[in-house]
Amino acid sequence: MRALWKGNIPAELLYVTYGALQFTAYTTCTSLLPPMPPSIAAFIAGAAAGGTATTATYPLDLLRTRFAAQGAERVYSSLLGSIRDISRDEGARGFFQGIGAGVGQIVPYMGFLFAAYESFRPVISPLDLPFGSGDATAGAMASVIAKTGVFPLDVIRKRLQVQGPTRTRFVPGTGKGYRAVADYAGLGVLGTGKTIIKREGWRGLYRGLAIGLVKSAPASAVTMWTYERALRVLKERQIAK
């Protein structure tokens, strides 16, 4: 059962820091933009927030992916050990493997997510839903649209993240899974995408989409619901003062 929680510690560190940076950048960028349609402003602010937060927290994203990709043979013994090994064997650049795909994915994803959310929220929020879950419903719907649109870059990002001296240890053997892990070193974003299409067809770029939506839709629902209520509480306290 513990294997289902591989990479949870760096994932939790990632979510906390990423969420804080993302919403700080989003509200700041929104306040600085000139008057424009709300959906366009939300797209620009969301894209800027996503790019900023992803760049700042990318090493944690890479560590999460590598720990999750470990099989029965452990590549890294601990979180501190992984930082030490990557720093020694791959240098500082090793912590940013696949960052091009990461930023390329998150910029349109967060842009579409916030644009769709700000479009859905005025329509859905007033509805009489349990626990005031209109914001959550809007967040889930926006996440499904955005995630599906940029998912190929997510696949490329994860395959690039496990590149490096230890890449052949993530999937032991010599089958298709081994090639999927081992053969993308030095190809970059476009090269990796072309190789996936050549070997697996266009469907290869959407491998794991179903489970990705199962994860991202409720996560976005909870995030948006919490964000709106936290923002409301902070504003009420500010007015009270």
Short mmCIF file of N, CA and C in Angstrom, two decimals, residues 101-230:
data_model
loop_
_atom_site.label_atom_id
_atom_site.label_comp_id
_atom_site.label_asym_id
_atom_site.label_seq_id
_atom_site.Cartn_x
_atom_site.Cartn_y
_atom_site.Cartn_z
N ALA A 101 9.09 21.75 -21.14
CA ALA A 101 7.76 21.15 -21.28
C ALA A 101 6.88 21.54 -20.10
N GLY A 102 7.49 21.65 -18.91
CA GLY A 102 6.72 22.00 -17.72
C GLY A 102 6.11 23.38 -17.83
N VAL A 103 6.94 24.37 -18.19
CA VAL A 103 6.44 25.73 -18.33
C VAL A 103 5.52 25.83 -19.55
N GLY A 104 5.91 25.13 -20.65
CA GLY A 104 5.07 25.14 -21.85
C GLY A 104 3.70 24.55 -21.60
N GLN A 105 3.61 23.62 -20.66
CA GLN A 105 2.32 23.02 -20.33
C GLN A 105 1.52 23.90 -19.37
N ILE A 106 2.19 24.41 -18.34
CA ILE A 106 1.46 25.09 -17.26
C ILE A 106 0.97 26.48 -17.68
N VAL A 107 1.68 27.17 -18.57
CA VAL A 107 1.26 28.51 -18.97
C VAL A 107 -0.11 28.48 -19.65
N PRO A 108 -0.30 27.67 -20.71
CA PRO A 108 -1.66 27.61 -21.28
C PRO A 108 -2.66 26.93 -20.36
N TYR A 109 -2.20 25.93 -19.57
CA TYR A 109 -3.12 25.23 -18.67
C TYR A 109 -3.73 26.19 -17.65
N MET A 110 -2.88 26.95 -16.95
CA MET A 110 -3.40 27.86 -15.94
C MET A 110 -4.17 29.01 -16.57
N GLY A 111 -3.75 29.42 -17.76
CA GLY A 111 -4.49 30.46 -18.46
C GLY A 111 -5.91 29.99 -18.78
N PHE A 112 -6.02 28.81 -19.40
CA PHE A 112 -7.33 28.26 -19.73
C PHE A 112 -8.13 27.94 -18.47
N LEU A 113 -7.45 27.45 -17.42
CA LEU A 113 -8.14 27.09 -16.19
C LEU A 113 -8.83 28.31 -15.57
N PHE A 114 -8.08 29.38 -15.39
CA PHE A 114 -8.66 30.57 -14.75
C PHE A 114 -9.66 31.26 -15.67
N ALA A 115 -9.39 31.25 -17.00
CA ALA A 115 -10.34 31.87 -17.93
C ALA A 115 -11.67 31.11 -17.92
N ALA A 116 -11.59 29.78 -17.96
CA ALA A 116 -12.81 28.97 -17.93
C ALA A 116 -13.51 29.11 -16.59
N TYR A 117 -12.72 29.12 -15.52
CA TYR A 117 -13.31 29.25 -14.18
C TYR A 117 -14.06 30.57 -14.02
N GLU A 118 -13.44 31.65 -14.44
CA GLU A 118 -14.08 32.96 -14.31
C GLU A 118 -15.29 33.08 -15.23
N SER A 119 -15.35 32.26 -16.30
CA SER A 119 -16.52 32.25 -17.17
C SER A 119 -17.66 31.42 -16.57
N PHE A 120 -17.29 30.28 -15.96
CA PHE A 120 -18.31 29.38 -15.39
C PHE A 120 -18.85 29.89 -14.05
N ARG A 121 -18.00 30.51 -13.25
CA ARG A 121 -18.36 30.85 -11.88
C ARG A 121 -19.58 31.76 -11.76
N PRO A 122 -19.68 32.85 -12.57
CA PRO A 122 -20.87 33.71 -12.42
C PRO A 122 -22.18 32.98 -12.73
N VAL A 123 -22.09 31.93 -13.57
CA VAL A 123 -23.29 31.19 -13.96
C VAL A 123 -23.63 30.12 -12.92
N ILE A 124 -22.60 29.43 -12.42
CA ILE A 124 -22.83 28.27 -11.55
C ILE A 124 -22.91 28.65 -10.08
N SER A 125 -22.11 29.61 -9.64
CA SER A 125 -22.06 29.96 -8.22
C SER A 125 -23.41 30.32 -7.60
N PRO A 126 -24.29 31.07 -8.32
CA PRO A 126 -25.57 31.43 -7.70
C PRO A 126 -26.54 30.24 -7.53
N LEU A 127 -26.25 29.11 -8.18
CA LEU A 127 -27.15 27.97 -8.09
C LEU A 127 -27.16 27.40 -6.67
N ASP A 128 -28.29 26.85 -6.29
CA ASP A 128 -28.46 26.30 -4.94
C ASP A 128 -27.88 24.89 -4.91
N LEU A 129 -26.57 24.78 -4.69
CA LEU A 129 -25.88 23.50 -4.66
C LEU A 129 -25.47 23.17 -3.23
N PRO A 130 -25.30 21.89 -2.90
CA PRO A 130 -24.91 21.50 -1.53
C PRO A 130 -23.59 22.14 -1.10
N PHE A 131 -23.55 22.63 0.13
CA PHE A 131 -22.33 23.19 0.74
C PHE A 131 -21.79 24.39 -0.04
N GLY A 132 -22.66 25.06 -0.80
CA GLY A 132 -22.18 26.19 -1.58
C GLY A 132 -21.10 25.80 -2.56
N SER A 133 -21.31 24.66 -3.23
CA SER A 133 -20.25 24.08 -4.05
C SER A 133 -20.23 24.57 -5.49
N GLY A 134 -20.87 25.70 -5.77
CA GLY A 134 -20.83 26.25 -7.12
C GLY A 134 -19.41 26.56 -7.57
N ASP A 135 -18.60 27.14 -6.68
CA ASP A 135 -17.21 27.43 -7.01
C ASP A 135 -16.44 26.14 -7.29
N ALA A 136 -16.71 25.10 -6.51
CA ALA A 136 -16.04 23.82 -6.71
C ALA A 136 -16.43 23.21 -8.06
N THR A 137 -17.70 23.28 -8.40
CA THR A 137 -18.16 22.74 -9.68
C THR A 137 -17.53 23.48 -10.85
N ALA A 138 -17.47 24.79 -10.76
CA ALA A 138 -16.84 25.59 -11.81
C ALA A 138 -15.36 25.23 -11.93
N GLY A 139 -14.68 25.03 -10.79
CA GLY A 139 -13.27 24.65 -10.81
C GLY A 139 -13.04 23.31 -11.45
N ALA A 140 -13.91 22.34 -11.15
CA ALA A 140 -13.78 21.00 -11.74
C ALA A 140 -13.99 21.04 -13.25
N MET A 141 -15.01 21.74 -13.69
CA MET A 141 -15.28 21.84 -15.13
C MET A 141 -14.14 22.53 -15.86
N ALA A 142 -13.63 23.60 -15.28
CA ALA A 142 -12.52 24.32 -15.90
C ALA A 142 -11.28 23.44 -15.98
N SER A 143 -11.04 22.63 -14.95
CA SER A 143 -9.87 21.76 -14.92
C SER A 143 -9.93 20.70 -16.01
N VAL A 144 -11.11 20.10 -16.22
CA VAL A 144 -11.26 19.08 -17.26
C VAL A 144 -10.93 19.64 -18.63
N ILE A 145 -11.44 20.84 -18.92
CA ILE A 145 -11.18 21.47 -20.22
C ILE A 145 -9.69 21.78 -20.39
N ALA A 146 -9.10 22.43 -19.38
CA ALA A 146 -7.71 22.85 -19.48
C ALA A 146 -6.76 21.66 -19.51
N LYS A 147 -7.00 20.67 -18.65
CA LYS A 147 -6.11 19.51 -18.56
C LYS A 147 -6.10 18.72 -19.86
N THR A 148 -7.26 18.52 -20.45
CA THR A 148 -7.34 17.76 -21.69
C THR A 148 -6.61 18.49 -22.81
N GLY A 149 -6.71 19.80 -22.83
CA GLY A 149 -6.09 20.57 -23.90
C GLY A 149 -4.57 20.53 -23.90
N VAL A 150 -3.95 20.47 -22.73
CA VAL A 150 -2.48 20.55 -22.66
C VAL A 150 -1.84 19.24 -22.19
N PHE A 151 -2.62 18.16 -22.11
CA PHE A 151 -2.09 16.92 -21.54
C PHE A 151 -0.86 16.37 -22.26
N PRO A 152 -0.77 16.46 -23.60
CA PRO A 152 0.45 15.95 -24.26
C PRO A 152 1.74 16.53 -23.69
N LEU A 153 1.75 17.80 -23.34
CA LEU A 153 2.94 18.40 -22.75
C LEU A 153 3.22 17.84 -21.37
N ASP A 154 2.18 17.44 -20.66
CA ASP A 154 2.35 16.82 -19.35
C ASP A 154 3.03 15.47 -19.49
N VAL A 155 2.63 14.69 -20.50
CA VAL A 155 3.27 13.39 -20.76
C VAL A 155 4.75 13.59 -21.10
N ILE A 156 5.03 14.55 -21.98
CA ILE A 156 6.43 14.83 -22.38
C ILE A 156 7.24 15.26 -21.17
N ARG A 157 6.66 16.13 -20.34
CA ARG A 157 7.37 16.62 -19.15
C ARG A 157 7.78 15.47 -18.25
N LYS A 158 6.87 14.57 -17.96
CA LYS A 158 7.17 13.47 -17.04
C LYS A 158 8.22 12.52 -17.61
N ARG A 159 8.19 12.29 -18.92
CA ARG A 159 9.19 11.41 -19.51
C ARG A 159 10.58 12.05 -19.51
N LEU A 160 10.62 13.34 -19.67
CA LEU A 160 11.90 14.03 -19.62
C LEU A 160 12.43 14.12 -18.19
N GLN A 161 11.53 14.18 -17.21
CA GLN A 161 11.96 14.34 -15.83
C GLN A 161 12.76 13.14 -15.31
N VAL A 162 12.51 11.96 -15.85
CA VAL A 162 13.23 10.78 -15.35
C VAL A 162 14.49 10.51 -16.14
N GLN A 163 14.88 11.42 -17.04
CA GLN A 163 16.14 11.25 -17.76
C GLN A 163 17.31 11.53 -16.82
N GLY A 164 18.45 11.02 -17.18
CA GLY A 164 19.63 11.20 -16.35
C GLY A 164 20.36 9.87 -16.17
N PRO A 165 21.43 9.84 -15.40
CA PRO A 165 22.22 8.62 -15.23
C PRO A 165 21.43 7.44 -14.67
N THR A 166 20.37 7.70 -13.93
CA THR A 166 19.62 6.62 -13.28
C THR A 166 18.37 6.22 -14.06
N ARG A 167 18.18 6.74 -15.27
CA ARG A 167 16.90 6.55 -15.95
C ARG A 167 16.56 5.09 -16.22
N THR A 168 17.57 4.26 -16.49
CA THR A 168 17.28 2.86 -16.81
C THR A 168 16.84 2.06 -15.60
N ARG A 169 16.96 2.61 -14.40
CA ARG A 169 16.57 1.88 -13.19
C ARG A 169 15.12 2.10 -12.81
N PHE A 170 14.45 3.07 -13.47
CA PHE A 170 13.07 3.34 -13.11
C PHE A 170 12.13 2.25 -13.60
N VAL A 171 12.38 1.71 -14.80
CA VAL A 171 11.57 0.61 -15.33
C VAL A 171 12.51 -0.50 -15.74
N PRO A 172 12.73 -1.52 -14.90
CA PRO A 172 13.67 -2.57 -15.22
C PRO A 172 13.19 -3.42 -16.39
N GLY A 173 14.14 -4.01 -17.11
CA GLY A 173 13.79 -4.87 -18.23
C GLY A 173 14.14 -4.21 -19.54
N THR A 174 13.71 -4.81 -20.64
CA THR A 174 14.07 -4.29 -21.96
C THR A 174 12.83 -4.11 -22.83
N GLY A 175 11.66 -4.06 -22.24
CA GLY A 175 10.42 -3.95 -23.01
C GLY A 175 10.08 -2.52 -23.34
N LYS A 176 8.81 -2.33 -23.71
CA LYS A 176 8.35 -1.02 -24.15
C LYS A 176 8.48 0.03 -23.05
N GLY A 177 8.17 -0.37 -21.82
CA GLY A 177 8.27 0.56 -20.72
C GLY A 177 9.69 1.06 -20.53
N TYR A 178 10.67 0.17 -20.72
CA TYR A 178 12.07 0.55 -20.61
C TYR A 178 12.42 1.60 -21.65
N ARG A 179 11.99 1.37 -22.89
CA ARG A 179 12.30 2.33 -23.95
C ARG A 179 11.63 3.67 -23.68
N ALA A 180 10.42 3.61 -23.13
CA ALA A 180 9.70 4.85 -22.84
C ALA A 180 10.47 5.72 -21.87
N VAL A 181 11.17 5.09 -20.93
CA VAL A 181 11.95 5.84 -19.95
C VAL A 181 13.31 6.22 -20.49
N ALA A 182 13.95 5.32 -21.23
CA ALA A 182 15.37 5.46 -21.48
C ALA A 182 15.75 6.25 -22.72
N ASP A 183 14.85 6.40 -23.69
CA ASP A 183 15.28 6.86 -25.00
C ASP A 183 15.01 8.32 -25.32
N TYR A 184 14.83 9.18 -24.33
CA TYR A 184 14.50 10.57 -24.63
C TYR A 184 15.59 11.54 -24.20
N ALA A 185 16.69 11.03 -23.69
CA ALA A 185 17.77 11.89 -23.23
C ALA A 185 18.29 12.74 -24.39
N GLY A 186 18.32 14.05 -24.19
CA GLY A 186 18.87 14.96 -25.18
C GLY A 186 17.94 15.30 -26.33
N LEU A 187 16.72 14.75 -26.37
CA LEU A 187 15.83 15.01 -27.49
C LEU A 187 15.08 16.34 -27.36
N GLY A 188 14.89 16.79 -26.13
CA GLY A 188 14.13 18.01 -25.92
C GLY A 188 12.64 17.78 -26.06
N VAL A 189 11.88 18.86 -25.97
CA VAL A 189 10.42 18.76 -25.97
C VAL A 189 9.89 18.26 -27.31
N LEU A 190 10.29 18.90 -28.41
CA LEU A 190 9.78 18.52 -29.72
C LEU A 190 10.25 17.12 -30.11
N GLY A 191 11.52 16.83 -29.85
CA GLY A 191 12.05 15.51 -30.19
C GLY A 191 11.35 14.40 -29.44
N THR A 192 11.08 14.64 -28.17
CA THR A 192 10.37 13.64 -27.36
C THR A 192 8.95 13.44 -27.88
N GLY A 193 8.27 14.54 -28.21
CA GLY A 193 6.92 14.43 -28.74
C GLY A 193 6.89 13.65 -30.04
N LYS A 194 7.82 13.94 -30.95
CA LYS A 194 7.86 13.23 -32.23
C LYS A 194 8.15 11.74 -32.03
N THR A 195 9.03 11.42 -31.08
CA THR A 195 9.37 10.03 -30.83
C THR A 195 8.18 9.27 -30.25
N ILE A 196 7.43 9.91 -29.36
CA ILE A 196 6.24 9.27 -28.80
C ILE A 196 5.22 8.97 -29.90
N ILE A 197 5.00 9.95 -30.79
CA ILE A 197 4.04 9.76 -31.88
C ILE A 197 4.50 8.64 -32.81
N LYS A 198 5.80 8.59 -33.10
CA LYS A 198 6.33 7.58 -34.00
C LYS A 198 6.16 6.18 -33.43
N ARG A 199 6.40 6.01 -32.15
CA ARG A 199 6.37 4.68 -31.54
C ARG A 199 4.99 4.26 -31.04
N GLU A 200 4.22 5.24 -30.57
CA GLU A 200 2.96 4.90 -29.91
C GLU A 200 1.73 5.50 -30.57
N GLY A 201 1.94 6.32 -31.62
CA GLY A 201 0.83 6.99 -32.25
C GLY A 201 0.38 8.21 -31.45
N TRP A 202 -0.60 8.92 -31.97
CA TRP A 202 -1.08 10.12 -31.29
C TRP A 202 -1.66 9.81 -29.92
N ARG A 203 -2.22 8.60 -29.77
CA ARG A 203 -2.79 8.23 -28.48
C ARG A 203 -1.73 8.19 -27.38
N GLY A 204 -0.47 7.98 -27.76
CA GLY A 204 0.60 7.95 -26.78
C GLY A 204 0.75 9.25 -26.03
N LEU A 205 0.37 10.37 -26.68
CA LEU A 205 0.46 11.67 -26.03
C LEU A 205 -0.63 11.88 -24.98
N TYR A 206 -1.60 10.98 -24.97
CA TYR A 206 -2.70 11.08 -23.99
C TYR A 206 -2.71 9.88 -23.05
N ARG A 207 -1.56 9.21 -22.94
CA ARG A 207 -1.47 8.07 -22.03
C ARG A 207 -1.60 8.57 -20.59
N GLY A 208 -2.59 8.05 -19.87
CA GLY A 208 -2.80 8.45 -18.49
C GLY A 208 -3.77 9.60 -18.32
N LEU A 209 -4.46 10.02 -19.41
CA LEU A 209 -5.36 11.16 -19.32
C LEU A 209 -6.50 10.90 -18.33
N ALA A 210 -7.07 9.70 -18.37
CA ALA A 210 -8.22 9.41 -17.51
C ALA A 210 -7.87 9.60 -16.03
N ILE A 211 -6.76 8.99 -15.60
CA ILE A 211 -6.37 9.11 -14.19
C ILE A 211 -5.93 10.54 -13.88
N GLY A 212 -5.39 11.24 -14.90
CA GLY A 212 -5.02 12.64 -14.70
C GLY A 212 -6.24 13.50 -14.41
N LEU A 213 -7.35 13.25 -15.11
CA LEU A 213 -8.57 14.00 -14.88
C LEU A 213 -9.20 13.63 -13.54
N VAL A 214 -9.12 12.35 -13.18
CA VAL A 214 -9.64 11.91 -11.89
C VAL A 214 -8.93 12.63 -10.75
N LYS A 215 -7.66 12.93 -10.96
CA LYS A 215 -6.88 13.64 -9.93
C LYS A 215 -7.10 15.16 -10.00
N SER A 216 -7.01 15.74 -11.20
CA SER A 216 -6.99 17.19 -11.32
C SER A 216 -8.35 17.83 -11.11
N ALA A 217 -9.43 17.18 -11.54
CA ALA A 217 -10.76 17.79 -11.41
C ALA A 217 -11.15 18.01 -9.95
N PRO A 218 -11.12 16.98 -9.08
CA PRO A 218 -11.44 17.25 -7.67
C PRO A 218 -10.42 18.14 -6.98
N ALA A 219 -9.14 18.04 -7.39
CA ALA A 219 -8.12 18.90 -6.78
C ALA A 219 -8.41 20.37 -7.09
N SER A 220 -8.77 20.67 -8.33
CA SER A 220 -9.11 22.04 -8.69
C SER A 220 -10.39 22.50 -8.02
N ALA A 221 -11.35 21.58 -7.89
CA ALA A 221 -12.60 21.92 -7.22
C ALA A 221 -12.34 22.35 -5.78
N VAL A 222 -11.55 21.56 -5.06
CA VAL A 222 -11.24 21.89 -3.66
C VAL A 222 -10.42 23.17 -3.58
N THR A 223 -9.47 23.32 -4.50
CA THR A 223 -8.61 24.51 -4.49
C THR A 223 -9.42 25.79 -4.69
N MET A 224 -10.28 25.79 -5.69
CA MET A 224 -11.06 26.99 -5.97
C MET A 224 -12.08 27.28 -4.86
N TRP A 225 -12.72 26.23 -4.34
CA TRP A 225 -13.67 26.41 -3.24
C TRP A 225 -12.98 27.01 -2.03
N THR A 226 -11.79 26.49 -1.70
CA THR A 226 -11.04 26.99 -0.54
C THR A 226 -10.54 28.41 -0.78
N TYR A 227 -10.06 28.66 -1.99
CA TYR A 227 -9.54 29.99 -2.34
C TYR A 227 -10.62 31.06 -2.19
N GLU A 228 -11.80 30.79 -2.73
CA GLU A 228 -12.88 31.77 -2.67
C GLU A 228 -13.29 32.05 -1.23
N ARG A 229 -13.37 31.03 -0.40
CA ARG A 229 -13.79 31.23 0.98
C ARG A 229 -12.70 31.88 1.82
N ALA A 230 -11.46 31.51 1.58
CA ALA A 230 -10.36 32.17 2.30
C ALA A 230 -10.29 33.64 1.93
#
